[in-house]
Coordinates of C-alpha atoms in Angstrom, one line a residue:
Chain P
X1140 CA 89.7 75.6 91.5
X1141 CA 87.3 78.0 90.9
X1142 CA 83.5 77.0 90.1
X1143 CA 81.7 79.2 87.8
X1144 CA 78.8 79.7 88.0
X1145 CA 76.3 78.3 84.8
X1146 CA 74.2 81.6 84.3
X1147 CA 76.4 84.3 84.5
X1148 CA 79.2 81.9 82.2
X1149 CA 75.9 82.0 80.0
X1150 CA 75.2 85.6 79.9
X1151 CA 79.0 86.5 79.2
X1152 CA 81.0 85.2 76.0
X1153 CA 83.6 87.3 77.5
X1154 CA 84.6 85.3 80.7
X1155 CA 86.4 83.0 78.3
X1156 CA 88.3 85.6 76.4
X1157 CA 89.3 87.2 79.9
X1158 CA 90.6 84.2 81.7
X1159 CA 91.8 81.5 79.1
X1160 CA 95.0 83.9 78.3
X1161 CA 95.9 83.8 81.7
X1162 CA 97.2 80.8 83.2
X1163 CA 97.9 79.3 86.3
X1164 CA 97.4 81.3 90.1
X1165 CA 97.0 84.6 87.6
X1166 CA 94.1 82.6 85.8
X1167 CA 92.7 81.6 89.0
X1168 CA 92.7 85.4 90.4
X1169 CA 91.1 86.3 86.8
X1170 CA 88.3 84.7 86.9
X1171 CA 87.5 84.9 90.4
X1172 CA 87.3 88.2 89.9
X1173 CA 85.7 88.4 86.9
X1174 CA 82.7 86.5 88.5
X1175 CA 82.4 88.6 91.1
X1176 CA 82.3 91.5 88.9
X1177 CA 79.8 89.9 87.0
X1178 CA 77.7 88.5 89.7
X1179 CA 77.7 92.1 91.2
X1180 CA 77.1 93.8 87.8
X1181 CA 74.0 91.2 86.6
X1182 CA 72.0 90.9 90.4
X1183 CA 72.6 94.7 90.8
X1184 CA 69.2 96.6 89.7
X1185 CA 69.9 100.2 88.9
X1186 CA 68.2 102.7 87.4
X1187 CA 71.6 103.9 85.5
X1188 CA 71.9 104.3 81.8
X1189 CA 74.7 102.3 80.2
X1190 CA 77.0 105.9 80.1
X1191 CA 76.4 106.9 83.4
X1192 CA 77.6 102.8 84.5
X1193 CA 80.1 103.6 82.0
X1194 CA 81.3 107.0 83.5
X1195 CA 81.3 105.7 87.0
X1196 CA 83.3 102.1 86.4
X1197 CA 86.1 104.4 84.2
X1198 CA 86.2 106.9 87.4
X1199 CA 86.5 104.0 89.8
X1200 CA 89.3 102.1 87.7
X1201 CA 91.1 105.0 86.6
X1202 CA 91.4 106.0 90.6
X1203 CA 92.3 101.9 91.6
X1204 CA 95.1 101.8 89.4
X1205 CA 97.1 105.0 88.9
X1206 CA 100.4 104.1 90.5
X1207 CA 100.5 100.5 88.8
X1208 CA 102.4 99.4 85.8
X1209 CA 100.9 96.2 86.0
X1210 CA 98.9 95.6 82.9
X1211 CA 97.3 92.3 84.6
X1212 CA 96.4 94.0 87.6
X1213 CA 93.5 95.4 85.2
X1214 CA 92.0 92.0 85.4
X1215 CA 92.0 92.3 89.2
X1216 CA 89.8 95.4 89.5
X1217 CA 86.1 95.1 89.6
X1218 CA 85.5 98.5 87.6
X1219 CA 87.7 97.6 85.2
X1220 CA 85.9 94.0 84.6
X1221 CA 82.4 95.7 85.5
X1222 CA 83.4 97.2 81.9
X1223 CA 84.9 94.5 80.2
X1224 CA 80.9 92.5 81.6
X1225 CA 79.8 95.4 79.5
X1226 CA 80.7 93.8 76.3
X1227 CA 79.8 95.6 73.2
X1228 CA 77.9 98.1 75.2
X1229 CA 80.6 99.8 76.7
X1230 CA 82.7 100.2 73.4
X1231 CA 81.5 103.5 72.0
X1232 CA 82.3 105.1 75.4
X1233 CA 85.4 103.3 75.4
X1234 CA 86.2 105.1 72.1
X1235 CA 84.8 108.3 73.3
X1236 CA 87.4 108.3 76.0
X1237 CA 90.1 106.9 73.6
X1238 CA 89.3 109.8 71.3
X1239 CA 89.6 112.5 74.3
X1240 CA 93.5 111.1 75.2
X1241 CA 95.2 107.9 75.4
X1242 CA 94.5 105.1 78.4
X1243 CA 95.2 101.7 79.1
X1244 CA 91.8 100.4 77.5
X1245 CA 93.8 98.0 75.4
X1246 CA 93.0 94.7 77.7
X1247 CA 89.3 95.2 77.6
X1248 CA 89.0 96.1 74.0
X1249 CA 90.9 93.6 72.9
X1250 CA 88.7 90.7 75.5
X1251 CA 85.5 92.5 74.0
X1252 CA 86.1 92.5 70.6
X1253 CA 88.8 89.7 70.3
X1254 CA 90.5 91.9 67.7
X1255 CA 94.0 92.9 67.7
X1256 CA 95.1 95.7 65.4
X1257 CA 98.2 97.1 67.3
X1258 CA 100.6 96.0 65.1
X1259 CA 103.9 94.4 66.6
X1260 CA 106.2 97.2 65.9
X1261 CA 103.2 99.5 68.2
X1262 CA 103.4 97.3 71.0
X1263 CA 104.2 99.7 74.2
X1264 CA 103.6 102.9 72.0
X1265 CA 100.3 104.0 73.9
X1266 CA 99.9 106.8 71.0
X1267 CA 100.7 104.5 67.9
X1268 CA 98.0 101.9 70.0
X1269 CA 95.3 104.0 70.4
X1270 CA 95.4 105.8 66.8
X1271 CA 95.3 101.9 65.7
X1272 CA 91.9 101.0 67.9
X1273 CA 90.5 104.2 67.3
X1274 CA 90.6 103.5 63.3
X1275 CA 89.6 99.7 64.3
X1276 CA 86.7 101.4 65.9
X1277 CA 85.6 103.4 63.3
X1278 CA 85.9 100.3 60.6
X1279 CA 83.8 98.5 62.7
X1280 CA 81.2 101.7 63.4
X1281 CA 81.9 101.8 67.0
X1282 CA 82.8 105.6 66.6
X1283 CA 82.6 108.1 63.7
Chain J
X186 CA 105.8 123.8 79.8
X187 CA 103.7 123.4 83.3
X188 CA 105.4 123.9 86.7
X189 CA 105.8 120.8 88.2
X190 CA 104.6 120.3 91.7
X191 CA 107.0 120.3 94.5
X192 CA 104.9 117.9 96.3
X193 CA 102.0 115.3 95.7
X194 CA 99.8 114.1 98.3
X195 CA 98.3 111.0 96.7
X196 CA 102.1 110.2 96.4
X197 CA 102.9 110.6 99.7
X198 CA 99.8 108.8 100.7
X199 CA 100.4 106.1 98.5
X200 CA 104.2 105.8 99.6
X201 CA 105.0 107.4 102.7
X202 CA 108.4 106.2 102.8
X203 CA 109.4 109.1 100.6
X204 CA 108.8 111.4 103.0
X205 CA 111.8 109.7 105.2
X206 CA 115.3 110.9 104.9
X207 CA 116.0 113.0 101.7
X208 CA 112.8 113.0 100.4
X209 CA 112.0 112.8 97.0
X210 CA 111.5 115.3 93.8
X211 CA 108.9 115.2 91.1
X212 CA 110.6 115.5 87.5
X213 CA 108.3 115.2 85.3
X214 CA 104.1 115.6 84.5
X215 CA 101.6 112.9 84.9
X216 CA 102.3 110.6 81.7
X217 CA 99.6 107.6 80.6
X218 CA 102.3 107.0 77.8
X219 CA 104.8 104.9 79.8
X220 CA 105.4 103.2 82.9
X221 CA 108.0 101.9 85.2
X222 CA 109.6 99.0 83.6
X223 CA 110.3 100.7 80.5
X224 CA 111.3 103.7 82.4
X225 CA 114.1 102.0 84.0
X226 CA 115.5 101.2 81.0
X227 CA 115.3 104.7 79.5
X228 CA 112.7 103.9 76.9
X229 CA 109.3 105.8 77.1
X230 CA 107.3 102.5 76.0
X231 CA 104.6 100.5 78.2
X232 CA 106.5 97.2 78.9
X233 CA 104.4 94.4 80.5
X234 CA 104.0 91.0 78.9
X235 CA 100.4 90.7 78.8
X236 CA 99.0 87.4 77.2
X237 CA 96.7 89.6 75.0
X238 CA 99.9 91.0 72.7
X239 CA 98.6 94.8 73.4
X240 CA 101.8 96.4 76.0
X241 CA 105.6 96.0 74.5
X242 CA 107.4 93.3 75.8
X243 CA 110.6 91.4 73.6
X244 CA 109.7 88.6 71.4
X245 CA 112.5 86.2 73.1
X246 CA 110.8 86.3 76.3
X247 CA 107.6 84.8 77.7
X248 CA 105.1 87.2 78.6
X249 CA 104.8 86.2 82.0
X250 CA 105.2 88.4 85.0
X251 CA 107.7 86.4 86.5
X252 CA 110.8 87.8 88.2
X253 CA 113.1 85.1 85.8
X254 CA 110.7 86.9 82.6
X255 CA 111.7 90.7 83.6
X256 CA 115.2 89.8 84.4
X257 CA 115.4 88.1 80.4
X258 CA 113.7 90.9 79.0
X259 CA 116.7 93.5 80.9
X260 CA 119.1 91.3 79.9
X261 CA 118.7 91.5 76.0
X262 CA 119.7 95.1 76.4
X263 CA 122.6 94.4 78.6
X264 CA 121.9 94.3 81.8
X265 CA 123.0 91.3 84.2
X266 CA 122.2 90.5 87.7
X267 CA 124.4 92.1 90.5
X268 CA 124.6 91.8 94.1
X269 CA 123.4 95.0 95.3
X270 CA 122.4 98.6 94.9
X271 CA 125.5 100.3 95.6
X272 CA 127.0 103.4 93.3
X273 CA 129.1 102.0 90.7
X274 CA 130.5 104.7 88.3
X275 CA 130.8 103.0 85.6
X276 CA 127.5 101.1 85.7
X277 CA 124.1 101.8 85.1
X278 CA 121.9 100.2 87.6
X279 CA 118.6 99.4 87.7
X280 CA 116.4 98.0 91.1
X281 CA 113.1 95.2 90.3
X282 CA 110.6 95.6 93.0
X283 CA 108.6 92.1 93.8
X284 CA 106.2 91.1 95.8
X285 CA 107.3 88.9 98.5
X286 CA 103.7 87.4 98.9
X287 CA 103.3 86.5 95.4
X288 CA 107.0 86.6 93.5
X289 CA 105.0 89.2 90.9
X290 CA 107.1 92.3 89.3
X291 CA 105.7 95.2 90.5
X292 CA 108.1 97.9 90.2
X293 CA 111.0 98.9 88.5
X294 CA 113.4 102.3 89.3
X295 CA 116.6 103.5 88.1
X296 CA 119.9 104.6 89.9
X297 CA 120.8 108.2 89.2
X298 CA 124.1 108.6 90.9
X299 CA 125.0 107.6 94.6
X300 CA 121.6 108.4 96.6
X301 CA 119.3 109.0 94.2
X302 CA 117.2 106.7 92.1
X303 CA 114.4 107.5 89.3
X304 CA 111.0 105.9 89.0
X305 CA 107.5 106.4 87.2
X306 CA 105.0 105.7 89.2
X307 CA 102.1 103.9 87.4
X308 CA 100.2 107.1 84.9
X309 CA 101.8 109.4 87.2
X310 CA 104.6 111.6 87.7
X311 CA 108.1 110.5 87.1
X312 CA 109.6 110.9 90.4
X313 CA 113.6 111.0 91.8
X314 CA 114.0 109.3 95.4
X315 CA 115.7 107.5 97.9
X316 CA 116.1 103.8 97.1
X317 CA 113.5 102.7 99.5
X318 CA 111.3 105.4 99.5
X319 CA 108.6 103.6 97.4
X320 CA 108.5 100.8 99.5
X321 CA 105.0 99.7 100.2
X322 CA 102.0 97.5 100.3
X323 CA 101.6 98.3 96.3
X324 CA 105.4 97.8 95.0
X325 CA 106.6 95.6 98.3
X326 CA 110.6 96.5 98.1
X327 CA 113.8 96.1 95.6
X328 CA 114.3 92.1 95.2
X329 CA 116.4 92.6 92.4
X330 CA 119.7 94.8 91.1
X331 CA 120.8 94.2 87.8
X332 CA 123.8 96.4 85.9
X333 CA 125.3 97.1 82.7
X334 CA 128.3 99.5 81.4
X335 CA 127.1 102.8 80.6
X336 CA 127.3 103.5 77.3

């Protein structure tokens, strides 16, 4: 059982959304990770601006995972939850990088924003997926 | 169209079993478009069953990453379990990679003809190899061989 801890469950709405779709030993692995991410990300002191964290997360996660299919193993890096501890900050880079090609930002848009506006027949279609976030973005005035 | 690499040294790093025996080829550039498990089945679609509804994955299965989930999932387009990974003419075959440690899917490859079998490799290159030349710490080894007539 994994014990969260009451501050950083405080500062982040998004633990919830991250963990409560998982269930189960997954579950478990989610949200220890998650914590740690979040522990690391909220006691770290840093004289980064939010693109530069940004930049450097995306690098990190992008290098972790490019042999895995695995869409859950995205909640078991720490870049890619250092992001998704982010929250709303991180989404107008997220688009940004949507916007320059297509990655697997699905998971930690969706956690973030707890929208979902892939439609079921574009589940899988990574093109047809990102054109749909990228106009959820823009309705929402995450990007122009 | 780009030349393709004959080689890739975060490949081989990654998976240095496919530098034993006949090697392996690179067919195809680095693709963020579709992975392994869709691959095998010859559609260019991301297939995992994610819990958040974002990656394709069929309606009648649960989106769990269970060996008995992926095996549901090949069989609505045909495929059923076989014994093991040897050339059939007739059949299509198709290898499951799990994790002994956990029982997770990790990988899934295709059977091209009697020595050679066809993978993507996560966002990078499709790649043709030996049947256990991906074997590693990432994608553990084939658990599971399924078949179905080819069309």
């Amino acid at each position: 059982m994994i014990t969260t801890p009451t501050a950083i469950n405080i500062k982040s709405p998004y633990y919830g959304a991250a963990s409560t779709a998982f269930s189960g030993d997954e579950a478990d692995l989610v949200q220890s990770n998650f914590i740690k991410a979040l522990e690391h990300f909220t006691k770290t002191t840093t004289t980064e601006t939010l693109e530069q964290k940004f930049k450097r997360l995306s690098t990190n996660w992008k290098e972790d995972n490019k042999f895995s299919s695995r869409s859950s193993l995205l909640l078991s890096n720490i870049y890619y939850l250092g992001i998704i501890a982010m929250g709303q900050d991180a989404l107008p880079y997220i688009f940004e990088d949507l916007k320059k090609g297509p990655n697997h930002w699905f998971i930690a848009l969706a956690i973030i924003t707890g929208a979902n506006p892939v439609s079921e027949e574009s589940r899988g279609n990574i093109l047809a997926m990102t054109e749909a976030w990228i106009s959820w973005g823009k309705e929402h005035g995450y990007t122009s | 169209m780009d030349t393709l690499p004959d080689r890739d040294n975060e490949l081989e790093d990654n998976f240095p079993e496919l530098l034993s025996g006949g090697g392996y080829s690179i067919t195809s550039p680095k693709d963020v478009t579709y992975n392994c498990i869709g691959w095998a089945a010859d559609d260019k679609r991301w297939w995992w069953p994610d819990p958040l509804y974002q990656n394709y994955w069929p309606a009648e299965v649960p989106r769990v990453p269970t060996p008995e989930a992926f095996i549901m999932a090949y069989e609505l387009i045909g495929y059923g379990v076989c014994q093991n990974s040897d050339f059939e003419e007739e059949y299509e075959k198709i290898a499951i990679y799990v994790k002994k440690s956990t029982g997770e899917v990790t990988h899934a490859s295709r059977q091209l003809d009697c020595s050679s079998w066809t993978s993507k490799c996560g966002v990078h290159h499709d790649i043709s190899h030996e049947l256990n030349g991906l074997n590693s710490e990432a994608y553990s080894s084939p658990g599971i061989f399924m078949k179905r007539l080819k069309s």
